[in-house]
Tab-separated table of C-alpha atoms and ligand atoms in Angstrom:
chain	number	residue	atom	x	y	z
A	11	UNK	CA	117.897	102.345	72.221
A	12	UNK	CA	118.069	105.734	73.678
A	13	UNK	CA	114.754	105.103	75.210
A	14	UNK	CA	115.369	102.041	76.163
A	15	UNK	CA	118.364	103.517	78.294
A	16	UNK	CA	115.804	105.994	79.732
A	17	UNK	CA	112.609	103.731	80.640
A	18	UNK	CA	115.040	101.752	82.393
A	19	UNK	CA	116.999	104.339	84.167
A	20	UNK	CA	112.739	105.833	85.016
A	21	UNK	CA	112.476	102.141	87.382
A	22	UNK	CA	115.655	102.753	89.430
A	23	UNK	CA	115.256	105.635	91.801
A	24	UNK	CA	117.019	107.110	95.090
A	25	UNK	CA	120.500	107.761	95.929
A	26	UNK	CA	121.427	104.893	93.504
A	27	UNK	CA	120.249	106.540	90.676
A	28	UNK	CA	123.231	108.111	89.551
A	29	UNK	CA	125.645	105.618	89.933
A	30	UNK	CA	123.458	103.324	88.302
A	31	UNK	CA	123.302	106.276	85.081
A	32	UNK	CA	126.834	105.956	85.538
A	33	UNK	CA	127.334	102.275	85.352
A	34	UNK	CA	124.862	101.804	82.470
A	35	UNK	CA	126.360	104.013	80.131
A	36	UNK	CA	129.722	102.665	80.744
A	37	UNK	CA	128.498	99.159	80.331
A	38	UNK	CA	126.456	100.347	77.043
A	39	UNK	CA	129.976	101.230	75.384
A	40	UNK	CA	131.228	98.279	76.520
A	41	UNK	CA	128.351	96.429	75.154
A	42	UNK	CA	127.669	98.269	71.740
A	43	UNK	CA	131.542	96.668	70.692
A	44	UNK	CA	129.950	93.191	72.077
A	45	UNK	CA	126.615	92.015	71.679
A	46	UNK	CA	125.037	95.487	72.726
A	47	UNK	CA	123.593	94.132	75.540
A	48	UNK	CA	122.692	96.676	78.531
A	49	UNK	CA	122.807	94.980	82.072
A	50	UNK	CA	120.985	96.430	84.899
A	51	UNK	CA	122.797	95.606	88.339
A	52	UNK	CA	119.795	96.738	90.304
A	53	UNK	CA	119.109	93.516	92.282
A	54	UNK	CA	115.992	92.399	94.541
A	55	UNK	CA	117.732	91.381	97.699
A	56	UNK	CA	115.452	92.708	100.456
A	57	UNK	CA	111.801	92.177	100.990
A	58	UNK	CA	109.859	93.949	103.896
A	59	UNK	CA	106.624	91.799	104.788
A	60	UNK	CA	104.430	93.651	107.085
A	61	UNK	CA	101.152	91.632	108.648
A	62	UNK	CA	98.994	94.719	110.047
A	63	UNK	CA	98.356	94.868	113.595
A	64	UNK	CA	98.282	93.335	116.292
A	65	UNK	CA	97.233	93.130	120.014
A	66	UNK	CA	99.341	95.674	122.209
A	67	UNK	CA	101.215	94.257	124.732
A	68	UNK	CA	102.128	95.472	128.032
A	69	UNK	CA	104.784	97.809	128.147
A	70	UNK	CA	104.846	98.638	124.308
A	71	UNK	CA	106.982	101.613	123.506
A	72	UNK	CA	105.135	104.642	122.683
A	73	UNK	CA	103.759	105.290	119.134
A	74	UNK	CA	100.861	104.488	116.882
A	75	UNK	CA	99.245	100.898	117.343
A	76	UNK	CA	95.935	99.530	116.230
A	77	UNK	CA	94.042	95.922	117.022
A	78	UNK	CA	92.863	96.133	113.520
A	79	UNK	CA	89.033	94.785	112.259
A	80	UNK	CA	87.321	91.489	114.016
A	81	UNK	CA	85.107	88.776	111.643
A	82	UNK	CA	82.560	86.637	113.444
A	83	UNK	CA	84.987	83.707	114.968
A	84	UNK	CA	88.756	85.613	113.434
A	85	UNK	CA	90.543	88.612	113.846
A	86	UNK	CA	92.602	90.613	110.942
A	87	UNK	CA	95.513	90.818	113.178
A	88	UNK	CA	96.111	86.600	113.535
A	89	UNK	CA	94.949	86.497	109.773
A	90	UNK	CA	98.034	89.016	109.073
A	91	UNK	CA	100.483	87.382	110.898
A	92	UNK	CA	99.613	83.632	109.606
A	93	UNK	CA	100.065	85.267	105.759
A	94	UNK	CA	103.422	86.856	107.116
A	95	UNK	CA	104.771	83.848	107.980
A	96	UNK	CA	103.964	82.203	105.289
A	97	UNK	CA	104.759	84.148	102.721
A	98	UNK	CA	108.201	84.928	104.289
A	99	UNK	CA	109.081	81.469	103.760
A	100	UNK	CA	107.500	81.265	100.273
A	101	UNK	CA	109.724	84.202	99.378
A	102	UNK	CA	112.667	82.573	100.589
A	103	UNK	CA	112.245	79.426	99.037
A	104	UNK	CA	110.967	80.438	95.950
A	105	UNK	CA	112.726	83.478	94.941
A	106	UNK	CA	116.498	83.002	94.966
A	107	UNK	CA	118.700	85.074	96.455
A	108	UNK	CA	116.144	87.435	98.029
A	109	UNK	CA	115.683	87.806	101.731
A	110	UNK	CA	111.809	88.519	103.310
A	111	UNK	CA	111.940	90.438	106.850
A	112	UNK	CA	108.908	90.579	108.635
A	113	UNK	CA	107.921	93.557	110.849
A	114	UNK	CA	105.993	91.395	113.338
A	115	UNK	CA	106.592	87.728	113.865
A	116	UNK	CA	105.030	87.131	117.299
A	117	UNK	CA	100.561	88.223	118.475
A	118	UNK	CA	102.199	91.312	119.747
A	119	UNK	CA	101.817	94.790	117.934
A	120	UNK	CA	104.752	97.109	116.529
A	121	UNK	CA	103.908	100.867	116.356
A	122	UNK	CA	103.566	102.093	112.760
A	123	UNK	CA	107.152	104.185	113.885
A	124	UNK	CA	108.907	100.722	114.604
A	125	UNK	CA	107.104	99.418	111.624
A	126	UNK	CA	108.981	101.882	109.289
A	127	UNK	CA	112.195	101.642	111.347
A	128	UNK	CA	112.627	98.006	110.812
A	129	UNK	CA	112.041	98.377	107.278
A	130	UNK	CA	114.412	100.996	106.694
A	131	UNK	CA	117.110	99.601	109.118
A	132	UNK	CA	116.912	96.408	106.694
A	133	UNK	CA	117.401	98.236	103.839
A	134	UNK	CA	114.352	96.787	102.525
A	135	UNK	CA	113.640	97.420	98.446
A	136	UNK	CA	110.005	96.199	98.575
A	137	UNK	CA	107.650	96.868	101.719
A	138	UNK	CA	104.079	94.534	101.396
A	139	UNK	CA	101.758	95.447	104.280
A	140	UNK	CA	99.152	93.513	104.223
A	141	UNK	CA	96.179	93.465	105.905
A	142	UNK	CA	92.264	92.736	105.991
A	143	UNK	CA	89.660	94.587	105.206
A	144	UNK	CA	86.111	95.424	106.760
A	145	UNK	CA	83.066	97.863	106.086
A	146	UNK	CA	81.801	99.645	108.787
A	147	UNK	CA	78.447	98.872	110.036
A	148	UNK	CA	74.956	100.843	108.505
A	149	UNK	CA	72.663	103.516	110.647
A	150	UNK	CA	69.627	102.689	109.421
A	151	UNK	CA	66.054	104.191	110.869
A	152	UNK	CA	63.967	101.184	112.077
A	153	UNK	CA	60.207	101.391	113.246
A	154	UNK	CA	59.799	100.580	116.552
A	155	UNK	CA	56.279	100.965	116.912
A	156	UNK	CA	53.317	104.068	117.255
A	157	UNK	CA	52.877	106.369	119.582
A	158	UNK	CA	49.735	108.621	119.804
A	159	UNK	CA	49.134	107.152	116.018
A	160	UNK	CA	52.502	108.588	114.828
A	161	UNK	CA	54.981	105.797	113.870
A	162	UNK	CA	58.176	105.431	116.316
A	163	UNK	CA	61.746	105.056	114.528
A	164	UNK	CA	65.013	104.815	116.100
A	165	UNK	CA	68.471	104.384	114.320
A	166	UNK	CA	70.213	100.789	114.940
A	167	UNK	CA	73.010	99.868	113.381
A	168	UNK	CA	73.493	96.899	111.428
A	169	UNK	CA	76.677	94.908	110.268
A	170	UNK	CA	77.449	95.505	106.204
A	171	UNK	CA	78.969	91.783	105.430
A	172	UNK	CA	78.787	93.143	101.866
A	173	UNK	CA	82.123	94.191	101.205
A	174	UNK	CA	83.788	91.076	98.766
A	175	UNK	CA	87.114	91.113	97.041
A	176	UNK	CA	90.645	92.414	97.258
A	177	UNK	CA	92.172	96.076	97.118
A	178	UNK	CA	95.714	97.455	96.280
A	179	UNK	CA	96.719	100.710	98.401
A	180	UNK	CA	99.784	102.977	97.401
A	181	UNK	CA	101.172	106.208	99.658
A	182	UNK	CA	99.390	108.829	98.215
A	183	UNK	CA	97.297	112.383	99.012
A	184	UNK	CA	93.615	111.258	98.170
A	185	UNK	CA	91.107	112.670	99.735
A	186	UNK	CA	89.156	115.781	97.915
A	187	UNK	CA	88.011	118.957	100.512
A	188	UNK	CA	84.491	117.193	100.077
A	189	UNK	CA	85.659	114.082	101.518
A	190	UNK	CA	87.406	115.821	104.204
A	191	UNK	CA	84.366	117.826	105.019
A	192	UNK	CA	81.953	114.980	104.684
A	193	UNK	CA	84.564	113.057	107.437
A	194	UNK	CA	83.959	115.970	109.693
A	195	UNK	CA	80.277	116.051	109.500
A	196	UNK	CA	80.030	112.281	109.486
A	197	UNK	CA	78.141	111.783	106.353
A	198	UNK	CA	80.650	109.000	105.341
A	199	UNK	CA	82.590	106.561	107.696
A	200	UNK	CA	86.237	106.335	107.429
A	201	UNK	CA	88.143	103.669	106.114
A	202	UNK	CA	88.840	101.057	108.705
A	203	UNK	CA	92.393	101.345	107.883
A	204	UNK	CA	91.894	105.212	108.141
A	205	UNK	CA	91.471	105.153	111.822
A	206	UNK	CA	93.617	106.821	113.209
A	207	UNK	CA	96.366	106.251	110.493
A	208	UNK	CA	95.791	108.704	108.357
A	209	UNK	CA	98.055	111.647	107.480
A	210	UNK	CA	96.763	115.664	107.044
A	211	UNK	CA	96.738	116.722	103.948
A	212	UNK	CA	97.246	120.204	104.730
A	213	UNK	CA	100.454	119.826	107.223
A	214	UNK	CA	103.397	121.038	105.413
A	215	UNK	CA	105.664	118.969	106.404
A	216	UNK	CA	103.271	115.570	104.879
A	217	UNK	CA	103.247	117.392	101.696
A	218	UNK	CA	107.042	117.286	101.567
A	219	UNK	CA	107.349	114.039	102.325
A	220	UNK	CA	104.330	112.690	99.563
A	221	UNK	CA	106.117	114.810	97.272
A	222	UNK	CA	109.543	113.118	98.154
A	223	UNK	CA	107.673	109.847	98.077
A	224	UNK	CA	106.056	110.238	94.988
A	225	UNK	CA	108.839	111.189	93.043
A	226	UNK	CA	111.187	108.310	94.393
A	227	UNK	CA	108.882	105.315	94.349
A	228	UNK	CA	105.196	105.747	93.004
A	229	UNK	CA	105.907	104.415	89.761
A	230	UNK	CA	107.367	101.260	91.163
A	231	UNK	CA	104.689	100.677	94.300
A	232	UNK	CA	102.254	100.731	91.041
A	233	UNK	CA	103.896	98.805	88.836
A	234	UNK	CA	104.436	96.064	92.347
A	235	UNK	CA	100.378	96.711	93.123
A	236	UNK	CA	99.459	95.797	89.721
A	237	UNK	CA	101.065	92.543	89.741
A	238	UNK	CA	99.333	91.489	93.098
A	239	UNK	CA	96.258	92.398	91.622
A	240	UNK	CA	96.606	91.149	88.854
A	241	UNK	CA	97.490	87.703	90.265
A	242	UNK	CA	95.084	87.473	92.465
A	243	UNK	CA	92.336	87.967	90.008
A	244	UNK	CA	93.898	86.047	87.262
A	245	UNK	CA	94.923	82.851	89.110
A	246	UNK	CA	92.597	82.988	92.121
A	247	UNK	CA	89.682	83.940	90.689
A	248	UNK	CA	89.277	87.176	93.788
A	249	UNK	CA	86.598	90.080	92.793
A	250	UNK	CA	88.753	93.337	93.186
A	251	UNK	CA	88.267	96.793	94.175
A	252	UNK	CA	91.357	97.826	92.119
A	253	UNK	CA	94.134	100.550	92.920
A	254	UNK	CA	93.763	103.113	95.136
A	255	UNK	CA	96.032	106.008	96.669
A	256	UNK	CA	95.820	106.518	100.704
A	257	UNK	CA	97.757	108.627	103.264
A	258	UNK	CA	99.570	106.083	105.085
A	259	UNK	CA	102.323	106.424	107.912
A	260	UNK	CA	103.599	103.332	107.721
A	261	UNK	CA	103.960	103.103	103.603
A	262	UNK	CA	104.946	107.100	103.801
A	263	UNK	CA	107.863	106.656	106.080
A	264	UNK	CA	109.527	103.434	104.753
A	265	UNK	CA	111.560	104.958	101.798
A	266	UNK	CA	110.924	102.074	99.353
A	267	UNK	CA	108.351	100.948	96.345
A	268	UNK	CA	105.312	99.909	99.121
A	269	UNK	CA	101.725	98.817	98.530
A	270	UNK	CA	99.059	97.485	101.085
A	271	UNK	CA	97.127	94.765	100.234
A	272	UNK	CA	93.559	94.661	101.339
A	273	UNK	CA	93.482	90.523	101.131
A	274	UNK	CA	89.579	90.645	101.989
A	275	UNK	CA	86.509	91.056	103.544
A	276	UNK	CA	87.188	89.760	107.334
A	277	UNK	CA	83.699	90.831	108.003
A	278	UNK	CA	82.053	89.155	104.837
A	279	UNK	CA	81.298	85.482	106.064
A	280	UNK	CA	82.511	83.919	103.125
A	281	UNK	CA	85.686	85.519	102.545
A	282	UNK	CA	86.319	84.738	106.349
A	283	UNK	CA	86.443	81.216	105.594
A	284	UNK	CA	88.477	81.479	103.079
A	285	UNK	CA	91.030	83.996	104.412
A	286	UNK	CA	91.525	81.119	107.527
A	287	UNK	CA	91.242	78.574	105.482
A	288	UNK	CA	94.779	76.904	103.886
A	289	UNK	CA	93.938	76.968	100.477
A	290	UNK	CA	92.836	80.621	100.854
A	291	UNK	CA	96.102	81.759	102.526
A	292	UNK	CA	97.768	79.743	100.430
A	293	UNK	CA	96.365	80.900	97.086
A	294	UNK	CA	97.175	84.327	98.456
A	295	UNK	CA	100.420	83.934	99.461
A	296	UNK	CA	101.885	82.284	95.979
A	297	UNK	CA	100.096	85.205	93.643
A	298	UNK	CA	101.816	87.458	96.127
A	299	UNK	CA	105.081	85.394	95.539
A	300	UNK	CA	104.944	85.279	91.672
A	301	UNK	CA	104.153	88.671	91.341
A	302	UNK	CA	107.374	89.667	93.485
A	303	UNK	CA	108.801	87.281	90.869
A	304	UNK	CA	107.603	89.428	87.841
A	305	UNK	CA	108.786	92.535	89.636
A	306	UNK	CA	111.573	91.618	90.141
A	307	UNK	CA	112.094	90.490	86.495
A	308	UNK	CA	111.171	93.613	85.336
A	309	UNK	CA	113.105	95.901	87.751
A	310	UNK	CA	116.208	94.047	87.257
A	311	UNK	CA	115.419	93.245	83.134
A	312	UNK	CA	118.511	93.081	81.135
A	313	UNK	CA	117.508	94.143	77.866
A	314	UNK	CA	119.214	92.447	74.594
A	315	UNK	CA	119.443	94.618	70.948
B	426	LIG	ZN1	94.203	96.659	108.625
């Protein structure tokens, strides 16, 4: 029981934390004379939905903005914004009593700093970003013919429509020195979603906040992450590239349980079909729903002895 008490009191973080220690063990006294039934008032009420990018209009305030990756005849940012739409009012049809904001709702972009603003200002529980991803394209060394009997290469680059499946990303501090260094000398590309967007490991002031961050909410952006995944694979049959922890601004600075979904390959022909078409964004869009549903479940479980 004890346990029980604590594992619950683990999923309910920030300033509510204490009154919620509070409440539960005055409702567990209550409850032990009853049916000893512990209630958790934590309740879902607030989902942030973030589509990723944008185009920047004329104007914009100052602050971080990005037009995000281009397929052959789609772009990531219109992709975002027709999930973000829809899934808003998925979530508010499907999941009662829980409200889905949306960071962007017209072609225009919102800096990463308005991004987190709107999120917090909300008092959002749950921030989805959710986004497209895209591999960068090869150097390779072609022959281009001889000259003087020696052969004549030059490098070309060539589009890598390889990449295939889905990808969960949580606020964290990954990168090893080796990947830093290999950044600097360019043996490895960046991330597309690293452009630009990515925090420094080494400024004081980050490491505070991951710290703050990690303690607060990594356990629940997780335990939200997994679900997606795990919906996406189970019911909709998506390859997936798993878990991973990234440096973000935007999921650093909104102070809730965040995760980025990677919803595929813009640059992969085949997953660009299906990320435009309606079944795909459809298919997307409900795993994303009924895992909110399971999270929710869990995060606001009332346990029965
Ligand atoms: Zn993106």
């Amino acid at each position: 029981m004890k346990n029980k008490i604590l594992n619950r009191l683990k999923l309910i973080s920030g300033p509510a934390a204490l009154f919620m220690c509070l409440s539960l063990f005055s409702l567990k006294l209550e409850a032990s004379t009853k049916k000893d039934t512990i209630v958790n008032s934590f309740k879902l009420k607030t989902v942030i939905i973030d589509p990723g990018h944008g185009a920047k209009a004329e104007g914009s305030p100052p602050g971080h903005y990005s037009r995000g990756a281009d397929g052959s005849f789609s772009s990531e940012r219109n992709v975002t914004l027709a999930l973000g739409l829809k899934l808003q009012k998925a979530i508010e049809k499907d999941i009662n009593g829980v409200k889905a904001v949306l960071t962007r709702s017209t072609a225009d972009d919102v800096s990463w700093e308005r991004r987190a603003q709107i999120a917090n200002e909300n008092k959002g529980q749950l921030f989805i970003s959710l986004h497209c991803n895209s591999l960068a394209d090869r150097v390779v060394r072609e022959r281009v013919g001889t000259k003087r009997g020696k052969a004549v290469y030059k490098s070309v680059r060539v589009p890598d429509r390889s990449g295939k499946g889905v990808l969960m990303l949580i606020y964290g501090l990954h990168r090893s020195r080796e990947e830093e260094n290999a950044i600097k000398n360019n043996q490895v590309e960046e991330d597309s979603e690293m452009n630009g967007a990515a925090l420094d490991p080494d400024d004081p002031v980050v490491i505070i906040l991951t710290n703050e961050y990690k303690r607060k909410f990594r356990k629940q952006s997780v335990n939200i992450a997994n679900f997606i995944n795990d919906e996406l694979v189970q019911n909709d049959g998506r390859r997936t590239e798993g878990l991973r922890e990234q440096g973000l601004y935007v999921l650093c600075h909104a102070a809730m349980p965040s995760v980025l979904v990677e919803t595929g390959y813009i640059n992969n022909p085949e997953e660009e079909e299906y990320l435009n078409s309606e079944e795909g964004q459809n298919d997307i869009v409900n795993s994303i729903v009924r895992a909110i549903k399971s999270y929710k479940s869990q995060i606001e479980g009332v346990t029965t002895n």
